[in-house]
mmCIF file of C-alpha atoms and ligand atoms in Angstrom:
data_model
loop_
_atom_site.group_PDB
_atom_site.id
_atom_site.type_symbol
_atom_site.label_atom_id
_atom_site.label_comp_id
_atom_site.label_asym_id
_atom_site.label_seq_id
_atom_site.Cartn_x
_atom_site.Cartn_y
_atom_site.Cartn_z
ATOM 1 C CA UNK Q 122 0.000 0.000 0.000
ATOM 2 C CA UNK Q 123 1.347 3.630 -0.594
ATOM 3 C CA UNK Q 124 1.993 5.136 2.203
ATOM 4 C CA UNK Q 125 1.081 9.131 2.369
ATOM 5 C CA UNK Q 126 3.062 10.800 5.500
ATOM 6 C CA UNK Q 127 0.812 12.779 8.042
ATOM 7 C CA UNK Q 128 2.611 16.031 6.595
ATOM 8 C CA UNK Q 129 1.368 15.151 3.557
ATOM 9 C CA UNK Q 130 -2.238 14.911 4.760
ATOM 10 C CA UNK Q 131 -2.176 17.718 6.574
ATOM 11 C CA UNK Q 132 -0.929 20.438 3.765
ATOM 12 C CA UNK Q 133 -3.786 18.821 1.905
ATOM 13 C CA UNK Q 134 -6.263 19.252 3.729
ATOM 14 C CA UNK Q 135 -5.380 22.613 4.775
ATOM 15 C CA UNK Q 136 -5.214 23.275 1.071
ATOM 16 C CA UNK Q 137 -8.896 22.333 0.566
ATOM 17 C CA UNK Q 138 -10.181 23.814 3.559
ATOM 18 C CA UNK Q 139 -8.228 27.307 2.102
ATOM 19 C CA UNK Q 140 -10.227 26.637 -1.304
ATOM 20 C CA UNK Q 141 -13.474 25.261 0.289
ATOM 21 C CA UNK Q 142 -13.516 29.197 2.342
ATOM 22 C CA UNK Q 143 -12.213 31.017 -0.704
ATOM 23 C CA UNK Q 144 -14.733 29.182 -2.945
ATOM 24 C CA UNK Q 145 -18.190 30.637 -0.197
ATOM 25 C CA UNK Q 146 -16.078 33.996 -0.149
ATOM 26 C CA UNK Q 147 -14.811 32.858 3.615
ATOM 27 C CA UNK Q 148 -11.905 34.264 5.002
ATOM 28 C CA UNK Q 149 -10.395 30.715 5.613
ATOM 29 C CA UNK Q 150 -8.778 31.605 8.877
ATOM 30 C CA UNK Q 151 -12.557 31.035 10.213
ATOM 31 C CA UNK Q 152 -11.954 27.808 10.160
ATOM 32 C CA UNK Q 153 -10.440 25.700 12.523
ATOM 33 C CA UNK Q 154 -9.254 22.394 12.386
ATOM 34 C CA UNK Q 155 -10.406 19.838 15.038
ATOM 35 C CA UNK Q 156 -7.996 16.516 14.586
ATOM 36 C CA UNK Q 157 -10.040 13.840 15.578
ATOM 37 C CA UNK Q 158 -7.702 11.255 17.262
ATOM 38 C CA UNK Q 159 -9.905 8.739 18.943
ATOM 39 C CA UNK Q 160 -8.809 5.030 18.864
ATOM 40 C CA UNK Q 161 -5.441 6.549 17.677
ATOM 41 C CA UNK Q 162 -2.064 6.012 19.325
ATOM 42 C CA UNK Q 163 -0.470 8.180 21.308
ATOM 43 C CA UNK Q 164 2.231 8.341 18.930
ATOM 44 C CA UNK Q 165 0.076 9.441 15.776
ATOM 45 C CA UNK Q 166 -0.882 12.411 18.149
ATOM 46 C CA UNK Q 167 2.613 13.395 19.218
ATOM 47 C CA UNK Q 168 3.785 13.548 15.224
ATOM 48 C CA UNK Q 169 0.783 15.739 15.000
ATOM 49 C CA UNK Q 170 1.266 18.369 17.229
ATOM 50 C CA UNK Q 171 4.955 18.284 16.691
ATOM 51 C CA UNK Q 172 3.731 19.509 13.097
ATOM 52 C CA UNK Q 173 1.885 22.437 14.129
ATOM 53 C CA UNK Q 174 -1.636 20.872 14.996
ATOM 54 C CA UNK Q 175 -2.848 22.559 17.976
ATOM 55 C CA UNK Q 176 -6.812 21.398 18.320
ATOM 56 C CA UNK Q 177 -7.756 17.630 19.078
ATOM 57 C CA UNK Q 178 -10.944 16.264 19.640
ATOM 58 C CA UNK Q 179 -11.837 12.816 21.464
ATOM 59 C CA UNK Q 180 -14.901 11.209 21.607
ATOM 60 C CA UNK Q 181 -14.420 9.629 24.999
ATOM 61 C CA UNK Q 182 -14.030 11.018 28.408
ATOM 62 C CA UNK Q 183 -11.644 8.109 29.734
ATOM 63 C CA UNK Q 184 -9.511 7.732 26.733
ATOM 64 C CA UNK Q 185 -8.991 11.369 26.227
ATOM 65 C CA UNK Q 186 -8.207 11.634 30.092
ATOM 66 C CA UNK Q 187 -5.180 9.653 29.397
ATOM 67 C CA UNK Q 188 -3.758 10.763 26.306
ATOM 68 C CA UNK Q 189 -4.007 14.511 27.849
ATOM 69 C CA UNK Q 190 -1.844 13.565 30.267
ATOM 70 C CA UNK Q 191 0.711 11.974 28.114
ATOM 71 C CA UNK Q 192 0.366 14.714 25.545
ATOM 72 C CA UNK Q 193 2.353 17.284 27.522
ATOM 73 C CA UNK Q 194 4.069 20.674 26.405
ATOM 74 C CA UNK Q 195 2.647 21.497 23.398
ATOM 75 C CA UNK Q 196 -0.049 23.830 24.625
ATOM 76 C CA UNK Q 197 -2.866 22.147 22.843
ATOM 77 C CA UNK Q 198 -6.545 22.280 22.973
ATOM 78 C CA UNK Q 199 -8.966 19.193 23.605
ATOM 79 C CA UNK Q 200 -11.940 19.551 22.636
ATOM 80 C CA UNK Q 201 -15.183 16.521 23.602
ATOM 81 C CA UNK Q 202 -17.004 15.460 20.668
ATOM 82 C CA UNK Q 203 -18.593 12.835 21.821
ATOM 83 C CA UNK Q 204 -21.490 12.488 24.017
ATOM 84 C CA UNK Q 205 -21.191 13.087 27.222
ATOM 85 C CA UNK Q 206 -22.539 11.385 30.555
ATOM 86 C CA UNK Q 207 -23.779 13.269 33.420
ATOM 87 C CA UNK Q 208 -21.555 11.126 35.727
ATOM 88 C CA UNK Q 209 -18.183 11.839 33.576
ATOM 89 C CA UNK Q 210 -18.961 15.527 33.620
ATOM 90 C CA UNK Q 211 -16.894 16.593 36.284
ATOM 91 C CA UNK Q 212 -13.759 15.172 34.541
ATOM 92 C CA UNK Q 213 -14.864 16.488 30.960
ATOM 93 C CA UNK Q 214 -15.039 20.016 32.733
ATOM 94 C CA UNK Q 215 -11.022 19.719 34.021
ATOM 95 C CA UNK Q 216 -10.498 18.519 30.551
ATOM 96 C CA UNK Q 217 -12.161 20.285 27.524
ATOM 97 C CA UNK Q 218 -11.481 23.135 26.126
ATOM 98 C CA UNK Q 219 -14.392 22.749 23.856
ATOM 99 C CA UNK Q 220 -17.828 20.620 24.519
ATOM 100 C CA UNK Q 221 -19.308 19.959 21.115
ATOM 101 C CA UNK Q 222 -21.965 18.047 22.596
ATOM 102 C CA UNK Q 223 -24.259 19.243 24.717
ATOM 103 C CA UNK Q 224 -27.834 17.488 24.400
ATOM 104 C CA UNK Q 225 -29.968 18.488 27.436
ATOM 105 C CA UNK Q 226 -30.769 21.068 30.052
ATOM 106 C CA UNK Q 227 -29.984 18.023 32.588
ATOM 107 C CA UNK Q 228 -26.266 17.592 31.582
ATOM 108 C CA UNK Q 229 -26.197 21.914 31.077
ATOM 109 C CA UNK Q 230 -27.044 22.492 34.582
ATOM 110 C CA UNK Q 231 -24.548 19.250 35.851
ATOM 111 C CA UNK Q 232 -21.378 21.393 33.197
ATOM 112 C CA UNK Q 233 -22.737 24.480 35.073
ATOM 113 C CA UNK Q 234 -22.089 23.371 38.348
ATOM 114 C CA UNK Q 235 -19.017 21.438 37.617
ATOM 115 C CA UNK Q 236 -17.255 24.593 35.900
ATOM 116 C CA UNK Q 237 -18.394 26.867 38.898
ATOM 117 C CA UNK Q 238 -16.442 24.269 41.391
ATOM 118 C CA UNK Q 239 -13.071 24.900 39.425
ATOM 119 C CA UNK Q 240 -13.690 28.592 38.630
ATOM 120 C CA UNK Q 241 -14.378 28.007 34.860
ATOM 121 C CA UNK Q 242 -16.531 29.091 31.753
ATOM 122 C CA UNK Q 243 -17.017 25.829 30.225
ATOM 123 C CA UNK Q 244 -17.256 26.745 26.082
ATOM 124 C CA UNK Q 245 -20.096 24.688 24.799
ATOM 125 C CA UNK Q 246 -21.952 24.017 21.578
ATOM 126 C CA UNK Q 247 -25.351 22.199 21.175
ATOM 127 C CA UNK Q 248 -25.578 19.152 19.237
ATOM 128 C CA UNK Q 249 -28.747 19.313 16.985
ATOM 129 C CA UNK Q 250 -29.854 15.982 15.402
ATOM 130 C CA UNK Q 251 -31.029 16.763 12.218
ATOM 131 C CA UNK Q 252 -32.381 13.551 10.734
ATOM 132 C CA UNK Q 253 -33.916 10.768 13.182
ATOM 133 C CA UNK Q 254 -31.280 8.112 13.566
ATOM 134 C CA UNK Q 255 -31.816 6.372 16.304
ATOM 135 C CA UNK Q 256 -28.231 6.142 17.869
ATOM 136 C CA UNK Q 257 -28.179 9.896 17.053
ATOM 137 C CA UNK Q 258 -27.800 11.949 20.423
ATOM 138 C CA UNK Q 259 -28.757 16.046 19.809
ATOM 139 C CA UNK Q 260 -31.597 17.989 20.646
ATOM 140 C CA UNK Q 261 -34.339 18.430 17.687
ATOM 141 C CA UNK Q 262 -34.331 21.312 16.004
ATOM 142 C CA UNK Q 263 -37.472 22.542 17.739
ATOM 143 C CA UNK Q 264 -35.552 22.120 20.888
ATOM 144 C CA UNK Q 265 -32.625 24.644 20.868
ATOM 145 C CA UNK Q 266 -34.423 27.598 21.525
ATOM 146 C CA UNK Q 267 -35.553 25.889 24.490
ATOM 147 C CA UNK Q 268 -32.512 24.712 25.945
ATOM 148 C CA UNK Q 269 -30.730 28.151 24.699
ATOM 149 C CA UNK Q 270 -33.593 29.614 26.439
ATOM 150 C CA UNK Q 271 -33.046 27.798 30.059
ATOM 151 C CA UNK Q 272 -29.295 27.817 29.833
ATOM 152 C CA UNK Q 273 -29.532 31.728 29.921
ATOM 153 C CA UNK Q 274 -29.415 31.651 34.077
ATOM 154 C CA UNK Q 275 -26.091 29.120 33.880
ATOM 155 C CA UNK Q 276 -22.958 31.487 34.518
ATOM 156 C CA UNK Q 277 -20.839 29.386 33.931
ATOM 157 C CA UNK Q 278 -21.606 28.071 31.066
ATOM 158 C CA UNK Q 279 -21.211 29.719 27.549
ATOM 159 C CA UNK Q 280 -22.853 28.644 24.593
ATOM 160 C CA UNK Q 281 -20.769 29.209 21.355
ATOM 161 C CA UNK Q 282 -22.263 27.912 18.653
ATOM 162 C CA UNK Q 283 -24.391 24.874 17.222
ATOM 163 C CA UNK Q 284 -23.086 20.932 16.122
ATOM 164 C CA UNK Q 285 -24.192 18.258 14.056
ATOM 165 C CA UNK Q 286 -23.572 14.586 12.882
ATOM 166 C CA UNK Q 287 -25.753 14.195 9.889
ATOM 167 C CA UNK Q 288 -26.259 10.757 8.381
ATOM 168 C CA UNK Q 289 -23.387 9.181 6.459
ATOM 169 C CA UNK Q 290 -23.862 9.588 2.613
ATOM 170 C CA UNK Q 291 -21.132 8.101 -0.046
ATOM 171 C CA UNK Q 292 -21.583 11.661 -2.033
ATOM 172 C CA UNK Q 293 -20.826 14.602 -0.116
ATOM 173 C CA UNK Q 294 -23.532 16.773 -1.711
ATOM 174 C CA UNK Q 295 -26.419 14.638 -0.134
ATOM 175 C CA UNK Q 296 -25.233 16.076 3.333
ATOM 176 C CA UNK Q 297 -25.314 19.642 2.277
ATOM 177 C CA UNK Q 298 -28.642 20.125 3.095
ATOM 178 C CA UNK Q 299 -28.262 19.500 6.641
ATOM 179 C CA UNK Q 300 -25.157 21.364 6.772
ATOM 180 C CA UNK Q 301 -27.086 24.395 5.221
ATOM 181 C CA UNK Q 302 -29.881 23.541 7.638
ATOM 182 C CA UNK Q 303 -27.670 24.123 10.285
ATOM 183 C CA UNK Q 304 -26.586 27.242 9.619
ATOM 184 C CA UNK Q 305 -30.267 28.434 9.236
ATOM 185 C CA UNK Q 306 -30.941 27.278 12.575
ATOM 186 C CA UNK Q 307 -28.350 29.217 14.019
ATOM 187 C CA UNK Q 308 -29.087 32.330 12.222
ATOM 188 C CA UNK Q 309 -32.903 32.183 13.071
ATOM 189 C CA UNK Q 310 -31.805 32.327 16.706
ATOM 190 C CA UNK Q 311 -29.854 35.351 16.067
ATOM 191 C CA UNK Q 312 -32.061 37.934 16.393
ATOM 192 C CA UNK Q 313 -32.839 36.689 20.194
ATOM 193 C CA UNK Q 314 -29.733 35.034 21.516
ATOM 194 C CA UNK Q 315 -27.605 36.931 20.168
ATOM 195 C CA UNK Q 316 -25.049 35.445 17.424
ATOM 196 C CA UNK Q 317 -23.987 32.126 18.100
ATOM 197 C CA UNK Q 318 -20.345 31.877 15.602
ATOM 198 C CA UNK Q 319 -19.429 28.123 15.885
ATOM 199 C CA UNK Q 320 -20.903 25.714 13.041
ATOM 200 C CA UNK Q 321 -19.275 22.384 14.098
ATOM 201 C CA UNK Q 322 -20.237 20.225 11.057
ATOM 202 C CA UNK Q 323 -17.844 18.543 8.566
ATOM 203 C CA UNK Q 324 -16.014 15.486 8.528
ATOM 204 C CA UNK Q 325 -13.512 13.519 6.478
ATOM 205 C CA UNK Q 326 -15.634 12.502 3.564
ATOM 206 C CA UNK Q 327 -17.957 16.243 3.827
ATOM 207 C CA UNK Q 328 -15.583 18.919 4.884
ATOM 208 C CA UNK Q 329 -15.693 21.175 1.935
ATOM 209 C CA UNK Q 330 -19.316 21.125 1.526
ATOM 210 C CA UNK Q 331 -19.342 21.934 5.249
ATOM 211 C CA UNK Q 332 -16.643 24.668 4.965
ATOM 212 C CA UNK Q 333 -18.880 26.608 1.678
ATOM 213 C CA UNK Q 334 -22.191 26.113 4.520
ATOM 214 C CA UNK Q 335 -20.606 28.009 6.626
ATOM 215 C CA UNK Q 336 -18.515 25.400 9.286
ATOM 216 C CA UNK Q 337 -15.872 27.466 11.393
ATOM 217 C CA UNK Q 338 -14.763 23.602 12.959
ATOM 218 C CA UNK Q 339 -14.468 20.611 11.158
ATOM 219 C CA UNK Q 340 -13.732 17.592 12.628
ATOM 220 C CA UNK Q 341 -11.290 15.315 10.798
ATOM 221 C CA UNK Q 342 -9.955 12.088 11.742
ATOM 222 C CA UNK Q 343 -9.607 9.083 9.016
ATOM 223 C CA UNK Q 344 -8.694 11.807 6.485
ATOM 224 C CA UNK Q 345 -6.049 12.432 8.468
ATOM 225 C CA UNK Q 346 -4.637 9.575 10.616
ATOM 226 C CA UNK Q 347 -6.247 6.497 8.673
ATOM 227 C CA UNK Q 348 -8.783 4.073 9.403
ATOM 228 C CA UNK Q 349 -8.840 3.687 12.978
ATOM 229 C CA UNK Q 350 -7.913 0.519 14.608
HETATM 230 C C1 PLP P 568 -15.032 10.117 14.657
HETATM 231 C C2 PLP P 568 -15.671 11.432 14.600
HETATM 232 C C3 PLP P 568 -15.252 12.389 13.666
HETATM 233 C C4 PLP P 568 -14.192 12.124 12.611
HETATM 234 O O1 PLP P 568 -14.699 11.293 11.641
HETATM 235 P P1 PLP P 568 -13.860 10.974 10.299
HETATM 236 O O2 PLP P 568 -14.879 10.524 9.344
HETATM 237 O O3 PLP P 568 -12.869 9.929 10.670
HETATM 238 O O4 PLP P 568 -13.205 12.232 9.882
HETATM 239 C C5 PLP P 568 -15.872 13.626 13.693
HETATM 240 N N1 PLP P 568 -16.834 13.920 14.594
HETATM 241 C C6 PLP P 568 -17.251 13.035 15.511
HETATM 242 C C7 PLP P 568 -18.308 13.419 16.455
HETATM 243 C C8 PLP P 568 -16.682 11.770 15.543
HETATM 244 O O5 PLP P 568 -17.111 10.880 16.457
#
């Protein structure tokens, strides 16, 4: 098999993401790449931010707990993906940078409380399930209002922007919608909550289409690292 180096993979997809912006009229340095290193080695990660990466994201509360500490001296950001358990909050909250998943006014007041014990404003975006999947965690579109709504009285909490996970399709175009969808939800709330800027949306096989729909993080892993194993 031909092996492409990590470098390699990088410049290009830093090269499309440039293009994707430029293509939507985007300043591209409104993007920001989220390296997605779950079920990777600790090794793959090192290489990584010895080439400059500086934002990764984990899916897991545990196995991101442990790389973090292992990861040491490269000032980097860690940013949760993945959903997130009331009962691992308090460990997510000492670890995250970023929360891309918040689902509930439960789990909102739990990150609240959490972040007020350490003297912290936990960032935090709302996943919105867009399509009904069951294994799909996210609030419903009709939802975010609501939950925007009641996490108003949470100090220490600060709601950035909007995610999503749309369904998988083979051609990248068939997500756009959602993507687009996305960004319509967000603006719609404008007006009220004030401008939310984060669109996490985009992954390996949609990032482009993302980035032209307005995405300011996408979330990369295989594209980068490989198939996990
Ligand atoms: C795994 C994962 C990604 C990265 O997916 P790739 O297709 O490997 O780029 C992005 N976002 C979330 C929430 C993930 O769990």
């Amino acid at each position: 098999m031909y092996y492409i180096m990590l470098s390699e993979r990088i410049s290009s997809i830093f090269k499309k993401i440039t293009y994707a912006a430029l293509r939507a009229g985007r300043n591209p340095e409104e993007i920001k790449l989220v390296a997605v290193t779950k079920s990777q080695p600790l090794d793959k990660i090192i290489e990584a931010a010895d080439l400059g990466l500086r934002i990764f994201g984990e899916n897991r509360v545990q196995e991101a707990k442990q790389k973090i500490e292992k990861v040491t001296g490269f000032n980097l950001e860690w940013h949760l993906v993945g959903h997130l358990q009331t009962n691992k909050t308090k460990e997510a909250v000492r670890l995250f940078t970023l929360i891309h998943s918040l689902d509930s006014e439960k789990l909102a007041i739990v990150i609240n409380r959490e972040a007020e014990k350490i003297g912290k404003i936990q960032r935090v975006l709302i996943q919105v399930k867009l399509s009904e999947e069951e294994t799909k965690y996210g609030v419903n579109e009709e939802e975010v209002e609501g939950l925007l709504e009641k996490c108003q009285i949470l100090k220490n909490i600060k709601i950035e922007g909007l995610m999503t996970i749309p369904p998988f399709y083979e051609n990248p175009e068939d997500v756009r919608p959602y993507f687009r969808k996305l960004r319509e939800i967000r603006n719609s709330l404008a007006s009220k909550y004030g401008y939310l800027r984060e669109l996490s949306m985009g992954m390996s096989n949609d990032f482009e289409v993302a980035i032209e729909e307005g995405a300011t993080f996408v979330r990369i892993g295989t594209a980068l690292f490989g198939p996990r194993i």
